XYZ file of C-alpha atoms in Angstrom:
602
model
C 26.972 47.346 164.155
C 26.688 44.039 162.895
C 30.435 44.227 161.043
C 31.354 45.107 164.342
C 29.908 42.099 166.379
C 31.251 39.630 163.535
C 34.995 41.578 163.885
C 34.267 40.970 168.234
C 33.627 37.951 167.789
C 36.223 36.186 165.032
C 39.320 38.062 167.490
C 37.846 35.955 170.534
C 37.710 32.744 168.656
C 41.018 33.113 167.479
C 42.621 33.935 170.873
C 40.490 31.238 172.561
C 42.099 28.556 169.484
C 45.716 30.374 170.060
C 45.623 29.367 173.870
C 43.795 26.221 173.975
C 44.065 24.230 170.954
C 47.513 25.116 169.905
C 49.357 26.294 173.015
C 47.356 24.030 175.422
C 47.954 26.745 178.702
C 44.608 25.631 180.020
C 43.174 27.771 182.934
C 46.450 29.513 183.243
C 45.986 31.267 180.041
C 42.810 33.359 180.547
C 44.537 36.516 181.091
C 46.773 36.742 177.555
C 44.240 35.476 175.910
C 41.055 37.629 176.294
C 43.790 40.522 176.149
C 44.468 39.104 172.462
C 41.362 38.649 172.178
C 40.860 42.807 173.001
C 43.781 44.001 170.925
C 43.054 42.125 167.814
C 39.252 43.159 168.266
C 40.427 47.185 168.154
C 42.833 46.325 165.364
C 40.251 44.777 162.870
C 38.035 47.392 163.952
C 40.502 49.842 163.180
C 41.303 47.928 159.779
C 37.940 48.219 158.514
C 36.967 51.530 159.859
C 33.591 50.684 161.030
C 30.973 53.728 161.922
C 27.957 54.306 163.500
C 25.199 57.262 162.940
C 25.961 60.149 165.625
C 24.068 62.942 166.102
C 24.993 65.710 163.369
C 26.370 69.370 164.422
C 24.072 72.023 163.005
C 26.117 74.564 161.274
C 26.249 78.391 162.393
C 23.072 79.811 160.767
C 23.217 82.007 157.694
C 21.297 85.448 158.585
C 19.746 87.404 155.448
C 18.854 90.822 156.725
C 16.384 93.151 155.247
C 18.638 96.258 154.301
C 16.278 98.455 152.378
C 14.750 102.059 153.060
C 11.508 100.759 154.437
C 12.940 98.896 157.678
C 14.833 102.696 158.175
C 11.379 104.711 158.124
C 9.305 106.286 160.419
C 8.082 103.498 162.452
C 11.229 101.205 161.130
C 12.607 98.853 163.642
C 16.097 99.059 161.754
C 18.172 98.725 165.006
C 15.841 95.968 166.690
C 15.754 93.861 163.530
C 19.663 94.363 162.702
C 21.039 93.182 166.627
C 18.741 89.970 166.693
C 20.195 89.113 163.195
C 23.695 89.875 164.834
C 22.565 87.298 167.660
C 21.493 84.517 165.181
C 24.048 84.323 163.006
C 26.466 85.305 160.609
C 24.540 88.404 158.580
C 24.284 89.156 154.845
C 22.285 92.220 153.628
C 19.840 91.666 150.824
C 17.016 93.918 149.349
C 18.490 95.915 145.944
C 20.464 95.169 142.319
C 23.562 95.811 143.435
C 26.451 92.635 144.277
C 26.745 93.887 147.952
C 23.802 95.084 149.744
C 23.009 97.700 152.210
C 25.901 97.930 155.764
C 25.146 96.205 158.117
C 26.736 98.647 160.841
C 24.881 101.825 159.513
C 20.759 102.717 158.076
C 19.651 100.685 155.543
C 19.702 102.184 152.263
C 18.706 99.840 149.391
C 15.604 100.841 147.196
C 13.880 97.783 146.751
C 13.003 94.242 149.086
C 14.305 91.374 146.653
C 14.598 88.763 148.412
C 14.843 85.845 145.734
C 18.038 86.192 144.535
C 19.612 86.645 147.949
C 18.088 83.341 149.234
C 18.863 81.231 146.138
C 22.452 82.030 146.909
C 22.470 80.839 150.464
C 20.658 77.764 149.864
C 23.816 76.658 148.061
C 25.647 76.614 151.410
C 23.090 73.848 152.851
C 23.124 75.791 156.352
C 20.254 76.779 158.015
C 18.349 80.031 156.530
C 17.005 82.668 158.992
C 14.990 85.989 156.938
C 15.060 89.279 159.207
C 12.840 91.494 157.482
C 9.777 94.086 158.255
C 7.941 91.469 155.828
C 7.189 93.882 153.035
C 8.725 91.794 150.418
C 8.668 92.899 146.963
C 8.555 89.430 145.516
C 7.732 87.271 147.946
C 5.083 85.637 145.055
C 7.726 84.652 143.001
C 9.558 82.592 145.489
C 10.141 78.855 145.306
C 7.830 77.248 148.312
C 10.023 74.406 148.673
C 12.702 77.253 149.181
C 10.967 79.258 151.635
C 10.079 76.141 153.598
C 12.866 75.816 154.276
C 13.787 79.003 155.531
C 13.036 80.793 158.975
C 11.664 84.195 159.329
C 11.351 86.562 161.814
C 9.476 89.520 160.729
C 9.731 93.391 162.379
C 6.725 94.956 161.180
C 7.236 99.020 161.379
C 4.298 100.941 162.608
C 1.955 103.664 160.528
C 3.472 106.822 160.983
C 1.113 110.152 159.363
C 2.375 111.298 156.808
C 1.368 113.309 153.448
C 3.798 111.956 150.372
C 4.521 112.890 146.625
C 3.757 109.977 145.141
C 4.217 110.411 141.317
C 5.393 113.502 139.213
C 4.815 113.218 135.440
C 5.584 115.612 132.692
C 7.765 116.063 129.888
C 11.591 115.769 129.645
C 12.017 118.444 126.980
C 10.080 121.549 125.966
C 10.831 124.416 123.516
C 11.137 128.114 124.311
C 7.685 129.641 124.572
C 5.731 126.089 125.413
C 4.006 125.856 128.316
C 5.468 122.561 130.471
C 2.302 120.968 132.606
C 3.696 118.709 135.104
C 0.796 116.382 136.730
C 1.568 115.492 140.476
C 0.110 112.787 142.393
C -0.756 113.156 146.539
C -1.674 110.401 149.464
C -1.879 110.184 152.537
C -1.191 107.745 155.550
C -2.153 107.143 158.728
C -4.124 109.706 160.100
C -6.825 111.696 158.062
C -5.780 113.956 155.750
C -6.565 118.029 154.873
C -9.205 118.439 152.456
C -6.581 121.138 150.419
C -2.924 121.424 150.645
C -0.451 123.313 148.661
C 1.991 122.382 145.894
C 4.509 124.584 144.463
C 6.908 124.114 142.111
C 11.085 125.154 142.386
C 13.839 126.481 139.831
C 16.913 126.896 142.103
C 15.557 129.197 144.774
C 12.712 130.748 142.911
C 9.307 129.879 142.623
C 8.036 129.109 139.651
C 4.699 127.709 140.248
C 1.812 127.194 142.763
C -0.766 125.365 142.970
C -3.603 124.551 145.424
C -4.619 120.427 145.638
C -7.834 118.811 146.929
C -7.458 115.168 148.600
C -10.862 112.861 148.167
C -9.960 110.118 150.315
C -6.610 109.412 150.685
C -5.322 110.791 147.237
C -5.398 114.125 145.300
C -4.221 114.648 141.911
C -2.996 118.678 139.805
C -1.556 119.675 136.806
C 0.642 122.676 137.624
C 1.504 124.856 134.161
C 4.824 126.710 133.910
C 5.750 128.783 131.535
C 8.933 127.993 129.858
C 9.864 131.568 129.603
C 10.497 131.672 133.495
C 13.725 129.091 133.190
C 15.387 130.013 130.029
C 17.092 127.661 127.837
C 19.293 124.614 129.192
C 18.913 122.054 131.549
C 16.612 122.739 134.605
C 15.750 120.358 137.875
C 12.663 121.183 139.318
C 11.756 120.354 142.867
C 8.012 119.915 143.441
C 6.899 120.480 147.151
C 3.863 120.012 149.777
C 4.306 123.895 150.915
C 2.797 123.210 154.532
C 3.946 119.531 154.931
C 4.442 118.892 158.097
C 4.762 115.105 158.948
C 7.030 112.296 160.437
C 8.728 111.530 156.705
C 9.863 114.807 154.601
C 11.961 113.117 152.249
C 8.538 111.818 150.601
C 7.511 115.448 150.408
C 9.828 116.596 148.028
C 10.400 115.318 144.089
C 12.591 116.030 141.075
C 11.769 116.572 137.708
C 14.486 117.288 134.811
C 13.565 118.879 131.859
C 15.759 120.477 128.863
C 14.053 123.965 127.135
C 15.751 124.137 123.922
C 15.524 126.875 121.642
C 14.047 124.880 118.946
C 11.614 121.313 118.694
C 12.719 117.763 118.911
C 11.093 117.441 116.092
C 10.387 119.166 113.118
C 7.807 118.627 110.703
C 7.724 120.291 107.022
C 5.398 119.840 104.483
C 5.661 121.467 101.373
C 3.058 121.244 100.251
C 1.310 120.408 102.838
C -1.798 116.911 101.963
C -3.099 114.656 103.973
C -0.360 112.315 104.601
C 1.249 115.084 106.298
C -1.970 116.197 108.705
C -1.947 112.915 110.019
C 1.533 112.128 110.178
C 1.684 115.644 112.336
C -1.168 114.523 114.509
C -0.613 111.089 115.306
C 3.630 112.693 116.157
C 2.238 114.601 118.783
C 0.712 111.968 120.274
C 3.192 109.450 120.615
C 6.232 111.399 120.282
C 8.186 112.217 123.590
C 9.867 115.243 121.882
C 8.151 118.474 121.413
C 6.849 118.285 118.220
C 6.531 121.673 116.103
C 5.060 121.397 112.210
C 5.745 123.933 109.925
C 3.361 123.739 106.024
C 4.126 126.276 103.056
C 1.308 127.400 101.753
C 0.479 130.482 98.770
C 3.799 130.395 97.109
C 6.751 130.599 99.765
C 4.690 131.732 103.256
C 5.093 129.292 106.010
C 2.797 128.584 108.532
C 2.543 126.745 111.283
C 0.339 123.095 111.225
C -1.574 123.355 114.925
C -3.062 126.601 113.662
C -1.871 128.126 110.650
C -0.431 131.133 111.902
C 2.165 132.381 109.399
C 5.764 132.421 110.677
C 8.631 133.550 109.253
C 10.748 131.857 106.853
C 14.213 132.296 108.577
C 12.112 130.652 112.125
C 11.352 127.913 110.354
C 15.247 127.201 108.932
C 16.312 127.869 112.687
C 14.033 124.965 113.618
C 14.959 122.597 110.792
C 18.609 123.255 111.360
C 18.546 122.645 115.227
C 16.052 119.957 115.288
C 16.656 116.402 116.634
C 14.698 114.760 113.994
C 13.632 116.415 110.676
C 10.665 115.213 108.690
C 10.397 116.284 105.346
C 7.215 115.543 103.000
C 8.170 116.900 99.622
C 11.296 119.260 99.274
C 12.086 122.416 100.733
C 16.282 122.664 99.756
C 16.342 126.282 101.122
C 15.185 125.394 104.239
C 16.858 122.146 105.226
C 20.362 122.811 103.815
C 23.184 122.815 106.809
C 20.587 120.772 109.594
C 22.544 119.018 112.227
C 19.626 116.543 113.041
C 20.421 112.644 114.154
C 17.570 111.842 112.176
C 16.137 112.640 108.395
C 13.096 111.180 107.621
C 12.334 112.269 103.928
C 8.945 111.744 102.278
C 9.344 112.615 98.662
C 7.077 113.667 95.779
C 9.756 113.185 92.620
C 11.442 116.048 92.984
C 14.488 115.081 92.820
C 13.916 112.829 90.245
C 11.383 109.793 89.120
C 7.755 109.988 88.855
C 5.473 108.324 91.363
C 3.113 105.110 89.805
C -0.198 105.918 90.707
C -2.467 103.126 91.432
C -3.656 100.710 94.373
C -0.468 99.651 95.994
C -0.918 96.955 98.758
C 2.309 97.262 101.317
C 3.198 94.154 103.455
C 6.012 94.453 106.296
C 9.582 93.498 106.191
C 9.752 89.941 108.324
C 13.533 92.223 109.279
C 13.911 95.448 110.200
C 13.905 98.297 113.066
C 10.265 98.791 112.474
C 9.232 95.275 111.901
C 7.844 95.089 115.306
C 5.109 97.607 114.754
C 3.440 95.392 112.250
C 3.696 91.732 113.991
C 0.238 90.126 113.877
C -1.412 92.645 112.107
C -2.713 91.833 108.262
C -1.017 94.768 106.549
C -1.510 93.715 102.887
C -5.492 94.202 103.965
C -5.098 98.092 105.113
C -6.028 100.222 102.038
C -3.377 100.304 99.637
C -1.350 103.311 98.975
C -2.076 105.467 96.056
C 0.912 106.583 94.259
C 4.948 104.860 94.568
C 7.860 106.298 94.197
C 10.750 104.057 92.747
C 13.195 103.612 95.446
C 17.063 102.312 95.799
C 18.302 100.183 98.089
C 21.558 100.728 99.510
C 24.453 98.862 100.782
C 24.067 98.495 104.255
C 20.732 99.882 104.326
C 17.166 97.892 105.197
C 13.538 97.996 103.996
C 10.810 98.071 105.784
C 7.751 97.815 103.658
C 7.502 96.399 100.199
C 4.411 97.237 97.763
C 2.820 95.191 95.219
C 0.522 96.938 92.429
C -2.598 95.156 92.719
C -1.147 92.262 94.867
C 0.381 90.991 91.543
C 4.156 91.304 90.482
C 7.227 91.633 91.999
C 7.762 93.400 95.596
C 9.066 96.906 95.186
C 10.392 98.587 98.036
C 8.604 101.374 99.622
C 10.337 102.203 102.672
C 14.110 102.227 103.009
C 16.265 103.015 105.924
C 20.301 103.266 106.913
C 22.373 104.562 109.218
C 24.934 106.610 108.198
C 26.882 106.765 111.974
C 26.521 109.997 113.317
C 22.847 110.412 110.722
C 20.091 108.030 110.560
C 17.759 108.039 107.472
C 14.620 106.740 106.178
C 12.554 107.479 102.852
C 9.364 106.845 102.115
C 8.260 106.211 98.760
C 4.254 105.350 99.112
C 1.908 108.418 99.255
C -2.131 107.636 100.941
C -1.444 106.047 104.614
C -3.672 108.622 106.026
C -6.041 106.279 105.005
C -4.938 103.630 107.363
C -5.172 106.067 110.376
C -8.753 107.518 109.103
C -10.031 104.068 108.841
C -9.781 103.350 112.353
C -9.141 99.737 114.279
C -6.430 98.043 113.389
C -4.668 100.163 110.555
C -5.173 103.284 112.720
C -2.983 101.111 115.740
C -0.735 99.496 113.376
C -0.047 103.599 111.715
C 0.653 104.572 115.101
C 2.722 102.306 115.806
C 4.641 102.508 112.926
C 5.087 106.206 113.415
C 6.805 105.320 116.675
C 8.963 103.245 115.794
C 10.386 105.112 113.316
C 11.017 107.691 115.154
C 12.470 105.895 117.983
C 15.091 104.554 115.647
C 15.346 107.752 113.845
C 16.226 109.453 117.667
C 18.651 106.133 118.460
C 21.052 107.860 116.342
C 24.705 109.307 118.188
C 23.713 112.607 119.597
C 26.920 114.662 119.954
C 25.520 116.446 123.031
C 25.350 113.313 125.074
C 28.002 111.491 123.410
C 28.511 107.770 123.302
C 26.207 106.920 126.338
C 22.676 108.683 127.418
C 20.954 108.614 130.012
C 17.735 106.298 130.115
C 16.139 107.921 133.132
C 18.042 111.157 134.538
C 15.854 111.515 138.028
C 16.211 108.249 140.024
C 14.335 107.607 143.430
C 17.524 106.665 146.289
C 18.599 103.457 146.573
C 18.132 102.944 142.657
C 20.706 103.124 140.160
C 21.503 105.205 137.169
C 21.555 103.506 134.265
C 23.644 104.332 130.972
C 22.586 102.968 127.351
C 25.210 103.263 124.785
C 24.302 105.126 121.761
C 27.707 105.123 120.262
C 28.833 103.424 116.841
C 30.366 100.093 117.328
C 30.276 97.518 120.169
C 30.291 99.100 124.077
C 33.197 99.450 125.306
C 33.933 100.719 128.880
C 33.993 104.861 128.984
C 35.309 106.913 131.969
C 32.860 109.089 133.457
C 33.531 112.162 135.684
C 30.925 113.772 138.313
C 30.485 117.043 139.980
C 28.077 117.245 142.728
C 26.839 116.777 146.411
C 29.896 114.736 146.945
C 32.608 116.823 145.175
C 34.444 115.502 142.055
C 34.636 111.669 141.280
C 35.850 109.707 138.568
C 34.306 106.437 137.646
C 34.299 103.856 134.819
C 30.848 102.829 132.424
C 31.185 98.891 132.090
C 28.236 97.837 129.910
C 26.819 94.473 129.909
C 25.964 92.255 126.609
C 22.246 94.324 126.037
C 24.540 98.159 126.343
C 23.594 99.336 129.274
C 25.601 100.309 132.854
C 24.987 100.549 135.727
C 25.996 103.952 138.370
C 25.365 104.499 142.007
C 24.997 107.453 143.423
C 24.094 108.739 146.951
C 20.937 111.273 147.140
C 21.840 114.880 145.135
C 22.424 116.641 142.228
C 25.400 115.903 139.385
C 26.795 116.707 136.707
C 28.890 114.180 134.570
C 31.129 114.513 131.756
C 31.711 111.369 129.510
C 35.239 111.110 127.996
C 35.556 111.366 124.181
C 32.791 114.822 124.643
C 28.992 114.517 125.786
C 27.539 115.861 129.127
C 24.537 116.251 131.423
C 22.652 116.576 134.473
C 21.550 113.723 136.587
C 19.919 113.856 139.734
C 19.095 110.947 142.801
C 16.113 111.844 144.834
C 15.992 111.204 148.596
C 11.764 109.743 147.809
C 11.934 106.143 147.308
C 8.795 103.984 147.219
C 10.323 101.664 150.519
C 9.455 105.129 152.371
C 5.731 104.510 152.098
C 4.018 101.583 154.042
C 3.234 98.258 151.825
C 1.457 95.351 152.617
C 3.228 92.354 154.593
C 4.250 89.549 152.617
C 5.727 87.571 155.007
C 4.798 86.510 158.429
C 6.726 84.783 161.511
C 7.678 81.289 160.831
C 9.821 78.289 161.821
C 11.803 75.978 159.001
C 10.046 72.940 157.915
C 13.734 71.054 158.533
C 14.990 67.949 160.397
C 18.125 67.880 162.413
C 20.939 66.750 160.417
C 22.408 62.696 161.147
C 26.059 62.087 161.066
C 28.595 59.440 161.077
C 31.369 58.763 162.852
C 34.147 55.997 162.049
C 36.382 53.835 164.003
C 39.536 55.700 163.830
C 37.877 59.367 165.181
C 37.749 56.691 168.705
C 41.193 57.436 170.119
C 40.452 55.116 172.898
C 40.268 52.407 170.111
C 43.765 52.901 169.440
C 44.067 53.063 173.389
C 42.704 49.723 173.645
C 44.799 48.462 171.360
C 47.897 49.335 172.752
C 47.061 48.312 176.167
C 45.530 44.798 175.172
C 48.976 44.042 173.579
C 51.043 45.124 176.430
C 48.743 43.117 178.796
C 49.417 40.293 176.967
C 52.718 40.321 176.757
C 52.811 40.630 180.668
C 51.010 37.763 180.813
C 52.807 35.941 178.927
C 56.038 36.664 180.662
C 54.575 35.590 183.913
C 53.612 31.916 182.666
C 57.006 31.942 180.551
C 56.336 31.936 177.564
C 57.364 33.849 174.316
């Protein structure tokens, strides 16, 4: 303002000099002269583009609706919630993984309520935030308070409808012909109070396989229901696991999948000829962290076979069946007959010198590889204090190939290797050379944990191996809950590459493409129902997208009704946005010039 009055005020004292000092027009001249004194006020202010603050506009607000399964439920207020967003603003669906959220126009049907990385994106537009949501937001702790203060919400909370829901189904993912498959199935219940017993039964296409009664305490109830793997027969089977009498406002969360493969033979096959104590443990602690079906097999009196959970004898030809069609074959000490012509993805060998060398007996103390695939299993844990092992096997290390322990006799000399590992492509192997770690799980406490874990993690990496029946990419979870994504891991040799996928199912044939990301994994969507894919290059499998999602069931509110913690926005606005300043101008030169006709002058 003050540039202004200075620009004012230096065009009046140069018209007032023009016409009375230098032209000397006295009173006649009043007229030209304050229009001078007008137009060459509008043109300096023009010139230097003065401004002034103005009142800002406030932008069209930016609308993040809530588009996931729970505002869609019984008791939802999907419609009310998704025309007042409509009527604030221009709408963007948030609440799941994928780049484009839930319509708009249609039911919600994401599987989560993520709200974070939604709103980080539209605070980049600097417009006004508005969050339409039921206010059961999934991580509504995580988000930036400076963020959310900003941000307006107007929250739709659904009401309690009754209802009686599957909430968890646990069992195994593969079981061998003749096991017995014990799936353990979680009940509650909401709103109103439940029956003291319901019924749960258990589906193989349209046969029943299994029953069983469940008793709620409170608002939860818990059964195991045993099947017999005899009923379903070898292959790929999807259960569906039922409330038998549920009756209530939401039957999608009455109903749950479970996928599980009976193959003829175990996931893993243990064989110990002859059978000692590294062995009996090795066996024992495989069954218990092992997600395979684990079958052990020890030759005992000459060339009899028995089995190691309870030494019945079996016959020799069952137990080269199993080693041949096994997924990951264990061998302590050598049985040629037996393994010759295996197709396993993993060989874990445990020799005794029988092909060769003689162990060292005495007290060898291992200590862990800082680099390999089983490295992890030891991190913290003082390994070279575990009792030593009692006998070592001179190993080789090959080209390509990895150790994972080392042994020193006494703690003195030079680091031998007693576990080496490679990977062959389509075969992974390992060989152990040290005899006398049952001692580290017999001991208990730390060496017992750190034996465990070492178990499993050689396995796992044994089982990463390509599996020709899946084919470059497997499936990390097969049963999904809707609004969730299947997701692909690549298990092929080589860096991921993109792989065509085709699927048969609810929807009829599709074709679509695997793109995996920098860790190997990709990402599919698929609409509630069963499928089958087919990857290209070979591999296949089942797959399966449950309408149950966790959004279904009621959650606590995380966010309330609220108003943003913003100011209204100030503007500017400049000299030449006035058109009437250039108005001005025009006319205080024209009235001049008048003037100055009338008194005669130039």
């Amino acid at each position: 303002m003050l540039a202004a009055a200075v620009v004012v005020f230096l065009a009046a004292a140069l018209a007032a000099v023009t016409y009375l000092r230098l032209e000397r027009v006295g009173r006649r001249g009043w007229i030209p002269m304050v229009c001078r004194a007008v137009a060459w006020a509008a043109i300096g202010l023009l010139l230097l583009n003065v401004g002034c603050p103005a009142p800002g506009e406030t932008p069209r607000p930016l609308v993040l609706l809530d588009a996931s399964l729970s505002l869609g439920a019984p008791g939802g207020r999907w419609a009310e919630a998704r025309d007042s967003a409509r009527d604030l603003g221009e709408v963007r669906a948030f609440g799941g993984e994928r780049g484009t959220a839930g319509a708009t126009d249609s039911l919600p049907r994401e599987g989560r309520s993520l709200l974070g990385p939604a709103l980080t994106a539209a605070a980049a537009s600097a417009r006004p935030i508005i969050v339409v949501t039921d206010g059961e937001i999934e991580d509504a702790a995580d988000l930036s308070p400076e963020l959310l203060g900003r941000t307006a919400v107007r929250v739709f909370p659904r009401d309690t409808a009754p209802d009686l829901a599957i909430t968890s189904v646990t069992g195994p993912s593969r079981a061998t012909a003749g096991d017995t498959i014990r799936l353990d199935v979680e009940v509650e219940a909401v709103g109103r109070a439940p029956p003291d017993t319901m019924r749960v039964e258990v589906l193989a296409g349209a046969s029943r396989v299994g029953s069983r009664p469940l008793r709620i305490r409170g608002r939860s109830g818990r059964a195991t229901i045993a099947l017999p793997s005899a009923t379903l027969g070898a292959g790929d089977h999807l259960l569906r696991i039922r409330i038998a009498d549920g009756d209530d406002a939401e039957p999608r969360t009455d109903l749950r999948l479970h996928l599980v493969t009976v193959a003829p033979t175990p996931g893993v096959v243990l064989l110990a000829a002859p059978a000692d104590w590294d062995s009996r443990f090795l066996y024992r602690t495989l069954r218990e962290v092992a997600q395979l079906p684990v079958r052990g097999f020890v030759r005992l009196e000459g060339d009899r076979w028995r089995t190691m959970a309870d030494l019945r004898p079996v016959p020799e030809e069952q137990v080269r069946t199993a080693a041949r069609r096994a997924d990951l074959l264990i061998m302590k000490g050598a049985a040629p007959g037996i393994t010759a012509g295996s197709s396993a993805r993993g060989i874990w060998s445990w020799p005794s010198g029988e092909s060769g060398g003689s162990p060292m007996a005495g007290d060898w103390y291992l200590a862990a590889s800082e680099v390999s695939p089983v490295a992890g299993a030891f991190l913290g844990l003082p390994v070279d204090s575990f009792p030593p092992a009692s006998r070592l096997l001179p190993l080789e290390t090959s080209s390509g190939g990895w150790v994972g322990l080392t042994a020193q006799l006494g703690r003195r000399g030079a680091a031998r290797p007693a576990m080496v590992g490679r990977d062959d492509g389509r075969v992974r192997r390992v060989v152990m050379g040290a005899d006398g770690l049952w001692r580290w799980a017999f001991r208990g406490g730390s060496s017992e944990q750190s034996y465990r874990a070492w178990v499993a993690a050689t396995a796992s990496w044994l089982l990463g191996g390509a599996d020709s029946a899946r084919g470059v990419a497997r499936v990390v979870q097969p049963v999904v809950a809707s609004g969730r994504p299947l997701v692909f891991e690549w298990a092929g040799s080589g860096a991921a590459r993109p792989v065509t996928v085709s699927w048969t199912g609810t929807e009829g044939p599709r074709t679509d493409t695997l793109r995996f990301d920098g860790g190997g994994r990709a990402q599919a969507w698929l609409e509630p129902g069963e499928y089958r894919y087919r990857l290209e290059g070979g591999g296949a499998g089942m797959v399966a997208v449950e309408r149950y999602s966790d959004e279904l069931l009621p959650r606590p509110v995380t966010l309330v009704t609220r108003d943003a913690r913003v100011t209204r926005p100030v503007g500017r606005t400049a000299a030449r946005d006035w058109l009437w300043l250039f108005g001005l101008a025009v006319a205080g030169l024209a009235g001049e010039w008048l003037a100055r006709r009338r008194l005669g002058l130039r």
